[in-house]
Amino acid sequence: MALTDLKVRNTKPTDKQQKLFDERGLYLLVTPAGGKWWRLKYRFGGKEKSLSMGVFPDVTLKEARERRDAARKLLANGVDPGIERKVRRAGAAERAANSFEAVAREWFAKYKPGWAKSHADKIMGRLEKDVFPWLGGRPIAEIAAPEVLAVLRRVEARGALDTAHRVHQNCGQVFRYAIATGRAARDVSADLRGALPAASHTHFPSVTEPSEVAELLRAIDGFKGTFVVQCALRLAPLLFVRPGELRTAKWAQFDLDKAQWRYTVSKTKTEHLVPLATQAVVILRELHALTGRWQFVFPGRDPKKPMSGAAVNAALRRMGFDTKTEITGHGFRAMARTILHEHLRFPSEVIEHQLAHKVPDALGTAYNRTKFIYDRIKMMQAWADYLDALKSGAELVPIDTLSRTA
């Protein structure tokens, strides 16, 4: 007799397995542990076989019968339903391995070691928030340009146009990696060039007028916070490195006798050399007496860790400066770049090398830590002297660096 829902539900386990048969090969296997498994008994190629139809109550009697009927249709067409299921599962596993998310995470893992942590976190944050929910499960080879555009439009609609452009860029990188690894034939994101309005980039606020720089420098000298933060503030305009590189500086990287600081640039992973003006060496020697026994030049509350990334900006706000419109720790770089070129007349390529920017030359070298080193040594000392003169209120005129360094 055919099974009923009541019979299936009320059957209790015993110390032996039970088989409750329905119709056309379907039966319920009840285990001593209480499990109830739907099975289909069938013959194919002269052999008796069994195929799982699911577990009760997740799969009801009605659903089990529907699965049985689908399997019997395959048998009628000369297809073994057990083999067909294995093929289908293998295909699903392959599609999952070649999904956009799987390829993106593989690409990310490959290139992450060469990125700064903050950069890597931003990339994965964008993918997880703005891409994976819609494209993550799709086989990357089957994704079409309109699907990517829909993702970009969602980001644009919330007013994050710059983020939308970055998402577009990251999607292109994933597609090109998929092409290189044989998972896709083309980069469909390339079809979307011009689909988004151009983003208007905003720069870190900075002070670039000499009179305002003088005011800022005098305010730094009057800072009433900790000596460590005060030294970081005094060194920030002298060195104009990236804020994260300044706060994580280690004493082992410095040779104060040679007036040099050598470290690896966080953004490009290239070696960089910062010539130290005499004023910077004086500040560092003072600070070494306090923090020299620690690893970091600017230790935080836990001296085994560097000071907070918010410390310099917080100090600027305490001094009355608006870090959204006037100056930030990063703004010292723009200050130096502008004044060194416009007022001290140093060549832009010398300044760019000191800023640790990639500056391709005629030989194709993207970056050379010792390029223009003698010019950079002179420039760093001239810059420190200029800042001292500004702070003291001296009237300054542009320097003809070309004749001075000839």
Tab-separated table of C-alpha atoms in Angstrom:
chain	number	residue	atom	x	y	z
A	1	MET	CA	0.000	0.000	0.000
A	2	ALA	CA	1.093	3.557	-0.705
A	3	LEU	CA	2.454	5.529	2.211
A	4	THR	CA	0.545	8.363	3.867
A	5	ASP	CA	1.838	11.483	5.599
A	6	LEU	CA	0.441	10.198	8.892
A	7	LYS	CA	2.231	6.850	8.493
A	8	VAL	CA	5.546	8.547	7.687
A	9	ARG	CA	5.252	10.972	10.588
A	10	ASN	CA	4.195	8.419	13.200
A	11	THR	CA	6.700	5.659	12.415
A	12	LYS	CA	9.074	5.306	15.367
A	13	PRO	CA	12.659	4.004	15.180
A	14	THR	CA	13.486	0.502	16.379
A	15	ASP	CA	16.766	-1.266	17.032
A	16	LYS	CA	16.938	-2.198	13.342
A	17	GLN	CA	16.563	-0.291	10.094
A	18	GLN	CA	13.043	-0.218	8.647
A	19	LYS	CA	12.008	0.147	5.026
A	20	LEU	CA	8.537	1.537	4.398
A	21	PHE	CA	7.717	1.139	0.700
A	22	ASP	CA	5.584	3.540	-1.296
A	23	GLU	CA	5.024	3.035	-5.018
A	24	ARG	CA	7.298	2.562	-8.084
A	25	GLY	CA	10.483	2.012	-6.134
A	26	LEU	CA	10.197	4.835	-3.574
A	27	TYR	CA	10.663	3.874	0.065
A	28	LEU	CA	11.434	5.474	3.429
A	29	LEU	CA	14.479	4.198	5.325
A	30	VAL	CA	14.079	4.703	9.094
A	31	THR	CA	17.339	4.326	11.045
A	32	PRO	CA	17.706	3.301	14.700
A	33	ALA	CA	18.946	6.834	15.409
A	34	GLY	CA	15.622	8.242	14.205
A	35	GLY	CA	16.634	9.473	10.761
A	36	LYS	CA	14.108	9.129	7.951
A	37	TRP	CA	15.655	8.956	4.481
A	38	TRP	CA	13.801	8.792	1.159
A	39	ARG	CA	15.322	6.318	-1.267
A	40	LEU	CA	14.535	5.226	-4.832
A	41	LYS	CA	15.293	1.645	-5.811
A	42	TYR	CA	15.777	1.179	-9.546
A	43	ARG	CA	17.605	-0.975	-12.080
A	44	PHE	CA	19.945	0.317	-14.773
A	45	GLY	CA	22.195	-1.713	-17.042
A	46	GLY	CA	21.040	-4.887	-15.370
A	47	LYS	CA	22.146	-3.706	-11.919
A	48	GLU	CA	20.021	-2.727	-8.944
A	49	LYS	CA	20.817	0.732	-7.608
A	50	SER	CA	19.600	3.153	-4.949
A	51	LEU	CA	19.300	6.932	-5.138
A	52	SER	CA	18.756	9.352	-2.250
A	53	MET	CA	15.621	11.491	-2.537
A	54	GLY	CA	16.192	13.629	0.574
A	55	VAL	CA	15.403	13.552	4.278
A	56	PHE	CA	12.002	13.740	5.959
A	57	PRO	CA	10.585	16.170	7.095
A	58	ASP	CA	12.713	18.557	4.968
A	59	VAL	CA	11.418	16.639	1.949
A	60	THR	CA	7.744	15.747	2.270
A	61	LEU	CA	6.075	12.639	0.868
A	62	LYS	CA	4.671	14.679	-2.007
A	63	GLU	CA	8.096	16.164	-2.849
A	64	ALA	CA	9.748	12.741	-2.649
A	65	ARG	CA	7.223	11.378	-5.156
A	66	GLU	CA	7.911	14.322	-7.511
A	67	ARG	CA	11.646	13.579	-7.350
A	68	ARG	CA	10.945	9.874	-7.971
A	69	ASP	CA	8.865	10.716	-11.043
A	70	ALA	CA	11.618	12.986	-12.425
A	71	ALA	CA	14.171	10.211	-11.937
A	72	ARG	CA	11.936	7.645	-13.642
A	73	LYS	CA	11.595	9.959	-16.678
A	74	LEU	CA	15.372	9.932	-16.979
A	75	LEU	CA	15.339	6.133	-16.810
A	76	ALA	CA	12.714	6.018	-19.548
A	77	ASN	CA	15.086	8.048	-21.726
A	78	GLY	CA	18.007	5.738	-21.049
A	79	VAL	CA	19.725	8.005	-18.506
A	80	ASP	CA	20.980	6.762	-15.143
A	81	PRO	CA	19.591	9.328	-12.622
A	82	GLY	CA	22.472	8.616	-10.225
A	83	ILE	CA	25.116	9.440	-12.866
A	84	GLU	CA	23.104	12.457	-14.049
A	85	ARG	CA	23.061	13.830	-10.486
A	86	LYS	CA	26.839	13.437	-10.160
A	87	VAL	CA	27.369	15.278	-13.439
A	88	ARG	CA	24.982	18.035	-12.369
A	89	ARG	CA	26.742	18.431	-9.013
A	90	ALA	CA	30.158	18.502	-10.686
A	91	GLY	CA	28.906	21.218	-13.021
A	92	ALA	CA	27.538	23.197	-10.082
A	93	ALA	CA	30.848	22.867	-8.247
A	94	GLU	CA	32.726	24.042	-11.338
A	95	ARG	CA	30.396	27.018	-11.736
A	96	ALA	CA	30.884	27.875	-8.046
A	97	ALA	CA	34.664	27.702	-8.458
A	98	ASN	CA	34.372	30.003	-11.475
A	99	SER	CA	31.868	32.393	-9.945
A	100	PHE	CA	32.689	36.085	-9.881
A	101	GLU	CA	33.218	35.988	-6.117
A	102	ALA	CA	35.518	32.947	-6.253
A	103	VAL	CA	37.647	34.491	-8.997
A	104	ALA	CA	37.675	37.877	-7.265
A	105	ARG	CA	38.836	36.397	-3.971
A	106	GLU	CA	41.541	34.420	-5.782
A	107	TRP	CA	42.706	37.604	-7.550
A	108	PHE	CA	42.637	39.492	-4.253
A	109	ALA	CA	44.689	36.831	-2.451
A	110	LYS	CA	47.296	36.878	-5.217
A	111	TYR	CA	47.871	40.640	-5.190
A	112	LYS	CA	47.083	41.551	-1.579
A	113	PRO	CA	50.684	40.967	-0.340
A	114	GLY	CA	51.836	43.832	-2.544
A	115	TRP	CA	49.267	46.324	-1.260
A	116	ALA	CA	49.087	48.472	1.844
A	117	LYS	CA	46.591	47.032	4.347
A	118	SER	CA	44.323	50.085	4.099
A	119	HIS	CA	44.243	49.773	0.299
A	120	ALA	CA	43.474	46.042	0.455
A	121	ASP	CA	40.705	46.596	3.024
A	122	LYS	CA	39.052	49.218	0.812
A	123	ILE	CA	39.088	46.948	-2.239
A	124	MET	CA	37.562	43.967	-0.440
A	125	GLY	CA	35.082	46.251	1.339
A	126	ARG	CA	33.836	47.566	-2.010
A	127	LEU	CA	33.551	44.074	-3.487
A	128	GLU	CA	31.703	42.643	-0.488
A	129	LYS	CA	29.325	45.579	-0.166
A	130	ASP	CA	28.680	46.608	-3.746
A	131	VAL	CA	29.435	43.648	-6.036
A	132	PHE	CA	29.199	40.208	-4.427
A	133	PRO	CA	25.528	40.493	-3.346
A	134	TRP	CA	24.508	40.814	-7.021
A	135	LEU	CA	27.272	39.247	-9.100
A	136	GLY	CA	29.119	37.045	-6.602
A	137	GLY	CA	27.323	33.804	-7.390
A	138	ARG	CA	27.193	34.264	-11.162
A	139	PRO	CA	29.645	32.297	-13.361
A	140	ILE	CA	32.083	34.999	-14.413
A	141	ALA	CA	32.072	33.880	-18.046
A	142	GLU	CA	28.287	34.392	-18.233
A	143	ILE	CA	28.148	37.935	-16.801
A	144	ALA	CA	27.106	40.579	-19.326
A	145	ALA	CA	27.941	44.279	-19.374
A	146	PRO	CA	24.387	45.386	-18.370
A	147	GLU	CA	24.688	43.357	-15.154
A	148	VAL	CA	27.901	45.172	-14.227
A	149	LEU	CA	26.320	48.496	-15.139
A	150	ALA	CA	23.395	47.764	-12.802
A	151	VAL	CA	25.902	47.274	-9.976
A	152	LEU	CA	27.605	50.572	-10.785
A	153	ARG	CA	24.281	52.422	-10.989
A	154	ARG	CA	23.349	51.283	-7.480
A	155	VAL	CA	26.558	52.790	-6.118
A	156	GLU	CA	26.087	55.978	-8.153
A	157	ALA	CA	22.482	56.296	-6.932
A	158	ARG	CA	23.601	56.676	-3.324
A	159	GLY	CA	25.825	59.599	-4.308
A	160	ALA	CA	29.132	57.699	-4.242
A	161	LEU	CA	30.275	58.421	-7.782
A	162	ASP	CA	33.976	58.111	-7.014
A	163	THR	CA	33.328	54.725	-5.390
A	164	ALA	CA	31.351	53.660	-8.473
A	165	HIS	CA	34.395	54.393	-10.641
A	166	ARG	CA	36.611	52.395	-8.290
A	167	VAL	CA	34.153	49.473	-8.323
A	168	HIS	CA	34.265	49.615	-12.126
A	169	GLN	CA	38.057	49.512	-12.006
A	170	ASN	CA	38.109	46.564	-9.575
A	171	CYS	CA	35.605	44.605	-11.663
A	172	GLY	CA	37.822	45.116	-14.701
A	173	GLN	CA	40.818	43.798	-12.781
A	174	VAL	CA	38.870	40.676	-11.786
A	175	PHE	CA	37.652	40.067	-15.339
A	176	ARG	CA	41.163	40.433	-16.750
A	177	TYR	CA	42.461	37.975	-14.134
A	178	ALA	CA	39.697	35.563	-15.174
A	179	ILE	CA	40.838	35.872	-18.793
A	180	ALA	CA	44.439	35.195	-17.831
A	181	THR	CA	43.437	32.090	-15.856
A	182	GLY	CA	41.080	30.709	-18.510
A	183	ARG	CA	37.784	31.415	-16.744
A	184	ALA	CA	36.463	34.161	-19.051
A	185	ALA	CA	36.846	35.140	-22.697
A	186	ARG	CA	36.676	38.922	-22.369
A	187	ASP	CA	36.423	41.863	-19.972
A	188	VAL	CA	32.811	43.008	-20.314
A	189	SER	CA	33.445	45.958	-17.990
A	190	ALA	CA	35.464	47.537	-20.804
A	191	ASP	CA	32.165	48.073	-22.668
A	192	LEU	CA	31.103	50.481	-19.911
A	193	ARG	CA	33.756	53.135	-20.480
A	194	GLY	CA	31.968	56.478	-20.377
A	195	ALA	CA	28.819	54.996	-18.845
A	196	LEU	CA	29.427	56.863	-15.574
A	197	PRO	CA	29.788	60.634	-15.264
A	198	ALA	CA	33.344	61.783	-14.572
A	199	ALA	CA	34.117	61.973	-10.860
A	200	SER	CA	35.316	65.286	-9.459
A	201	HIS	CA	38.215	64.468	-7.168
A	202	THR	CA	38.746	66.396	-3.971
A	203	HIS	CA	42.222	66.765	-2.551
A	204	PHE	CA	43.404	66.742	1.029
A	205	PRO	CA	43.081	70.266	2.452
A	206	SER	CA	46.405	72.038	2.712
A	207	VAL	CA	47.995	75.380	3.461
A	208	THR	CA	50.075	76.659	0.543
A	209	GLU	CA	50.290	80.418	1.129
A	210	PRO	CA	53.607	81.260	2.862
A	211	SER	CA	51.941	83.641	5.345
A	212	GLU	CA	49.481	80.932	6.396
A	213	VAL	CA	52.283	78.367	6.603
A	214	ALA	CA	54.148	80.662	8.984
A	215	GLU	CA	51.071	80.881	11.208
A	216	LEU	CA	50.715	77.069	11.167
A	217	LEU	CA	54.375	76.534	12.088
A	218	ARG	CA	54.150	78.957	15.030
A	219	ALA	CA	50.995	77.179	16.214
A	220	ILE	CA	52.845	73.847	16.096
A	221	ASP	CA	55.669	75.282	18.222
A	222	GLY	CA	53.054	76.335	20.767
A	223	PHE	CA	51.330	72.940	20.896
A	224	LYS	CA	50.705	71.856	24.499
A	225	GLY	CA	50.189	68.127	23.954
A	226	THR	CA	52.587	65.246	24.527
A	227	PHE	CA	56.209	65.575	23.455
A	228	VAL	CA	55.848	62.618	21.060
A	229	VAL	CA	52.910	64.199	19.202
A	230	GLN	CA	54.616	67.591	19.221
A	231	CYS	CA	57.689	66.066	17.564
A	232	ALA	CA	55.502	64.364	14.970
A	233	LEU	CA	53.879	67.726	14.221
A	234	ARG	CA	57.253	69.466	13.920
A	235	LEU	CA	58.642	66.746	11.642
A	236	ALA	CA	55.552	66.415	9.408
A	237	PRO	CA	56.242	69.598	7.369
A	238	LEU	CA	60.008	68.974	7.321
A	239	LEU	CA	59.749	65.432	5.923
A	240	PHE	CA	56.356	65.601	4.110
A	241	VAL	CA	56.014	61.798	3.939
A	242	ARG	CA	52.656	60.048	4.051
A	243	PRO	CA	51.098	60.242	7.548
A	244	GLY	CA	51.037	56.457	7.972
A	245	GLU	CA	54.729	56.243	7.108
A	246	LEU	CA	55.604	58.949	9.622
A	247	ARG	CA	53.682	57.496	12.548
A	248	THR	CA	54.981	53.938	11.932
A	249	ALA	CA	58.624	55.028	11.470
A	250	LYS	CA	61.102	52.781	13.290
A	251	TRP	CA	64.390	53.818	14.842
A	252	ALA	CA	66.175	51.007	13.003
A	253	GLN	CA	65.409	52.806	9.728
A	254	PHE	CA	67.307	55.964	10.752
A	255	ASP	CA	70.987	56.830	10.531
A	256	LEU	CA	71.151	60.177	12.283
A	257	ASP	CA	74.914	60.465	11.782
A	258	LYS	CA	74.414	60.230	8.008
A	259	ALA	CA	71.151	62.248	8.246
A	260	GLN	CA	69.139	59.580	6.406
A	261	TRP	CA	65.873	57.736	6.817
A	262	ARG	CA	65.369	54.635	4.657
A	263	TYR	CA	62.065	52.765	4.589
A	264	THR	CA	59.679	50.943	2.255
A	265	VAL	CA	56.917	53.070	0.801
A	266	SER	CA	53.543	51.669	1.878
A	267	LYS	CA	51.792	52.531	-1.381
A	268	THR	CA	54.340	51.315	-3.952
A	269	LYS	CA	56.375	48.813	-1.893
A	270	THR	CA	59.573	50.488	-3.106
A	271	GLU	CA	62.567	51.553	-1.038
A	272	HIS	CA	62.710	55.252	-0.271
A	273	LEU	CA	65.410	57.549	1.068
A	274	VAL	CA	64.607	60.728	2.970
A	275	PRO	CA	67.588	63.084	3.435
A	276	LEU	CA	67.272	64.706	6.865
A	277	ALA	CA	67.888	68.426	7.247
A	278	THR	CA	69.863	69.465	10.312
A	279	GLN	CA	66.640	70.734	11.925
A	280	ALA	CA	65.036	67.290	11.532
A	281	VAL	CA	68.094	65.556	13.020
A	282	VAL	CA	67.940	67.843	16.082
A	283	ILE	CA	64.272	66.962	16.682
A	284	LEU	CA	64.919	63.249	16.219
A	285	ARG	CA	67.873	63.247	18.637
A	286	GLU	CA	65.705	64.940	21.258
A	287	LEU	CA	62.980	62.370	20.713
A	288	HIS	CA	65.435	59.462	20.738
A	289	ALA	CA	66.268	60.252	24.364
A	290	LEU	CA	62.639	59.539	25.215
A	291	THR	CA	61.563	56.782	22.800
A	292	GLY	CA	64.860	55.323	21.580
A	293	ARG	CA	64.436	52.180	23.685
A	294	TRP	CA	61.273	51.328	21.761
A	295	GLN	CA	60.862	50.048	18.216
A	296	PHE	CA	58.727	52.937	17.003
A	297	VAL	CA	59.883	56.541	16.819
A	298	PHE	CA	56.376	57.683	17.813
A	299	PRO	CA	55.027	55.036	20.209
A	300	GLY	CA	51.404	55.118	21.302
A	301	ARG	CA	49.911	54.499	24.721
A	302	ASP	CA	51.112	50.955	24.312
A	303	PRO	CA	54.784	51.649	23.536
A	304	LYS	CA	54.980	48.417	21.559
A	305	LYS	CA	52.631	49.948	18.990
A	306	PRO	CA	52.859	53.193	16.980
A	307	MET	CA	50.771	56.189	17.902
A	308	SER	CA	47.217	56.414	16.611
A	309	GLY	CA	46.608	57.314	13.003
A	310	ALA	CA	44.283	60.069	14.247
A	311	ALA	CA	46.826	61.683	16.575
A	312	VAL	CA	48.213	64.339	14.193
A	313	ASN	CA	44.816	65.431	12.886
A	314	ALA	CA	43.439	65.517	16.430
A	315	ALA	CA	46.354	67.735	17.445
A	316	LEU	CA	45.702	70.075	14.498
A	317	ARG	CA	42.066	70.378	15.573
A	318	ARG	CA	43.133	71.154	19.151
A	319	MET	CA	45.209	74.004	17.744
A	320	GLY	CA	42.105	75.384	16.024
A	321	PHE	CA	42.617	74.146	12.457
A	322	ASP	CA	39.744	72.605	10.497
A	323	THR	CA	41.019	69.280	9.133
A	324	LYS	CA	38.194	69.196	6.571
A	325	THR	CA	38.913	72.573	4.979
A	326	GLU	CA	42.331	73.833	6.137
A	327	ILE	CA	45.047	71.251	6.824
A	328	THR	CA	45.489	67.539	7.543
A	329	GLY	CA	48.513	65.387	8.220
A	330	HIS	CA	48.496	64.476	4.535
A	331	GLY	CA	48.243	68.137	3.554
A	332	PHE	CA	51.902	68.773	4.440
A	333	ARG	CA	52.782	66.937	1.225
A	334	ALA	CA	50.766	69.341	-0.928
A	335	MET	CA	52.250	72.240	1.022
A	336	ALA	CA	55.789	71.122	0.234
A	337	ARG	CA	55.048	70.240	-3.389
A	338	THR	CA	53.477	73.634	-4.099
A	339	ILE	CA	55.947	75.885	-2.304
A	340	LEU	CA	59.078	73.994	-3.341
A	341	HIS	CA	58.107	74.399	-6.969
A	342	GLU	CA	56.419	77.817	-7.028
A	343	HIS	CA	58.490	79.693	-4.454
A	344	LEU	CA	61.798	77.834	-4.175
A	345	ARG	CA	61.818	76.915	-7.877
A	346	PHE	CA	62.959	73.314	-7.479
A	347	PRO	CA	62.321	71.105	-10.535
A	348	SER	CA	59.137	69.084	-10.339
A	349	GLU	CA	60.935	65.767	-11.030
A	350	VAL	CA	63.166	66.287	-7.972
A	351	ILE	CA	60.127	67.055	-5.815
A	352	GLU	CA	58.159	64.067	-7.152
A	353	HIS	CA	61.003	61.682	-6.382
A	354	GLN	CA	61.208	63.024	-2.852
A	355	LEU	CA	57.454	62.533	-2.500
A	356	ALA	CA	58.034	58.863	-3.451
A	357	HIS	CA	55.805	59.162	-6.496
A	358	LYS	CA	56.381	56.950	-9.498
A	359	VAL	CA	58.151	59.066	-12.104
A	360	PRO	CA	58.977	57.081	-15.276
A	361	ASP	CA	62.179	58.225	-16.946
A	362	ALA	CA	63.615	57.760	-20.425
A	363	LEU	CA	64.893	54.319	-19.469
A	364	GLY	CA	61.482	53.237	-18.168
A	365	THR	CA	62.498	53.193	-14.507
A	366	ALA	CA	59.355	53.743	-12.464
A	367	TYR	CA	61.122	54.768	-9.278
A	368	ASN	CA	64.697	55.072	-8.064
A	369	ARG	CA	65.254	55.853	-4.398
A	370	THR	CA	68.624	57.513	-5.080
A	371	LYS	CA	67.592	59.468	-8.208
A	372	PHE	CA	68.490	63.184	-7.872
A	373	ILE	CA	69.811	62.367	-4.395
A	374	TYR	CA	72.277	65.291	-4.248
A	375	ASP	CA	69.603	67.693	-5.465
A	376	ARG	CA	67.195	66.237	-2.910
A	377	ILE	CA	69.693	66.663	-0.060
A	378	LYS	CA	70.084	70.335	-0.993
A	379	MET	CA	66.323	70.711	-1.412
A	380	MET	CA	65.461	69.224	2.000
A	381	GLN	CA	67.908	71.536	3.761
A	382	ALA	CA	66.713	74.554	1.765
A	383	TRP	CA	63.128	73.627	2.637
A	384	ALA	CA	63.886	73.394	6.364
A	385	ASP	CA	65.741	76.731	6.277
A	386	TYR	CA	62.841	78.299	4.389
A	387	LEU	CA	60.330	77.070	6.999
A	388	ASP	CA	62.501	78.472	9.799
A	389	ALA	CA	62.656	81.822	8.029
A	390	LEU	CA	58.900	81.828	7.481
A	391	LYS	CA	58.270	81.051	11.129
A	392	SER	CA	60.540	83.900	12.237
A	393	GLY	CA	58.685	86.349	10.024
A	394	ALA	CA	61.491	86.993	7.520
A	395	GLU	CA	60.553	88.429	4.137
A	396	LEU	CA	61.412	85.782	1.550
A	397	VAL	CA	61.880	85.947	-2.183
A	398	PRO	CA	61.923	83.014	-4.651
A	399	ILE	CA	65.256	81.215	-4.939
A	400	ASP	CA	66.833	80.583	-8.334
A	401	THR	CA	67.623	76.941	-7.692
A	402	LEU	CA	68.882	76.341	-11.210
A	403	SER	CA	71.855	78.659	-10.772
A	404	ARG	CA	72.330	77.587	-7.169
A	405	THR	CA	72.608	73.864	-7.991
A	406	ALA	CA	74.484	74.231	-11.270
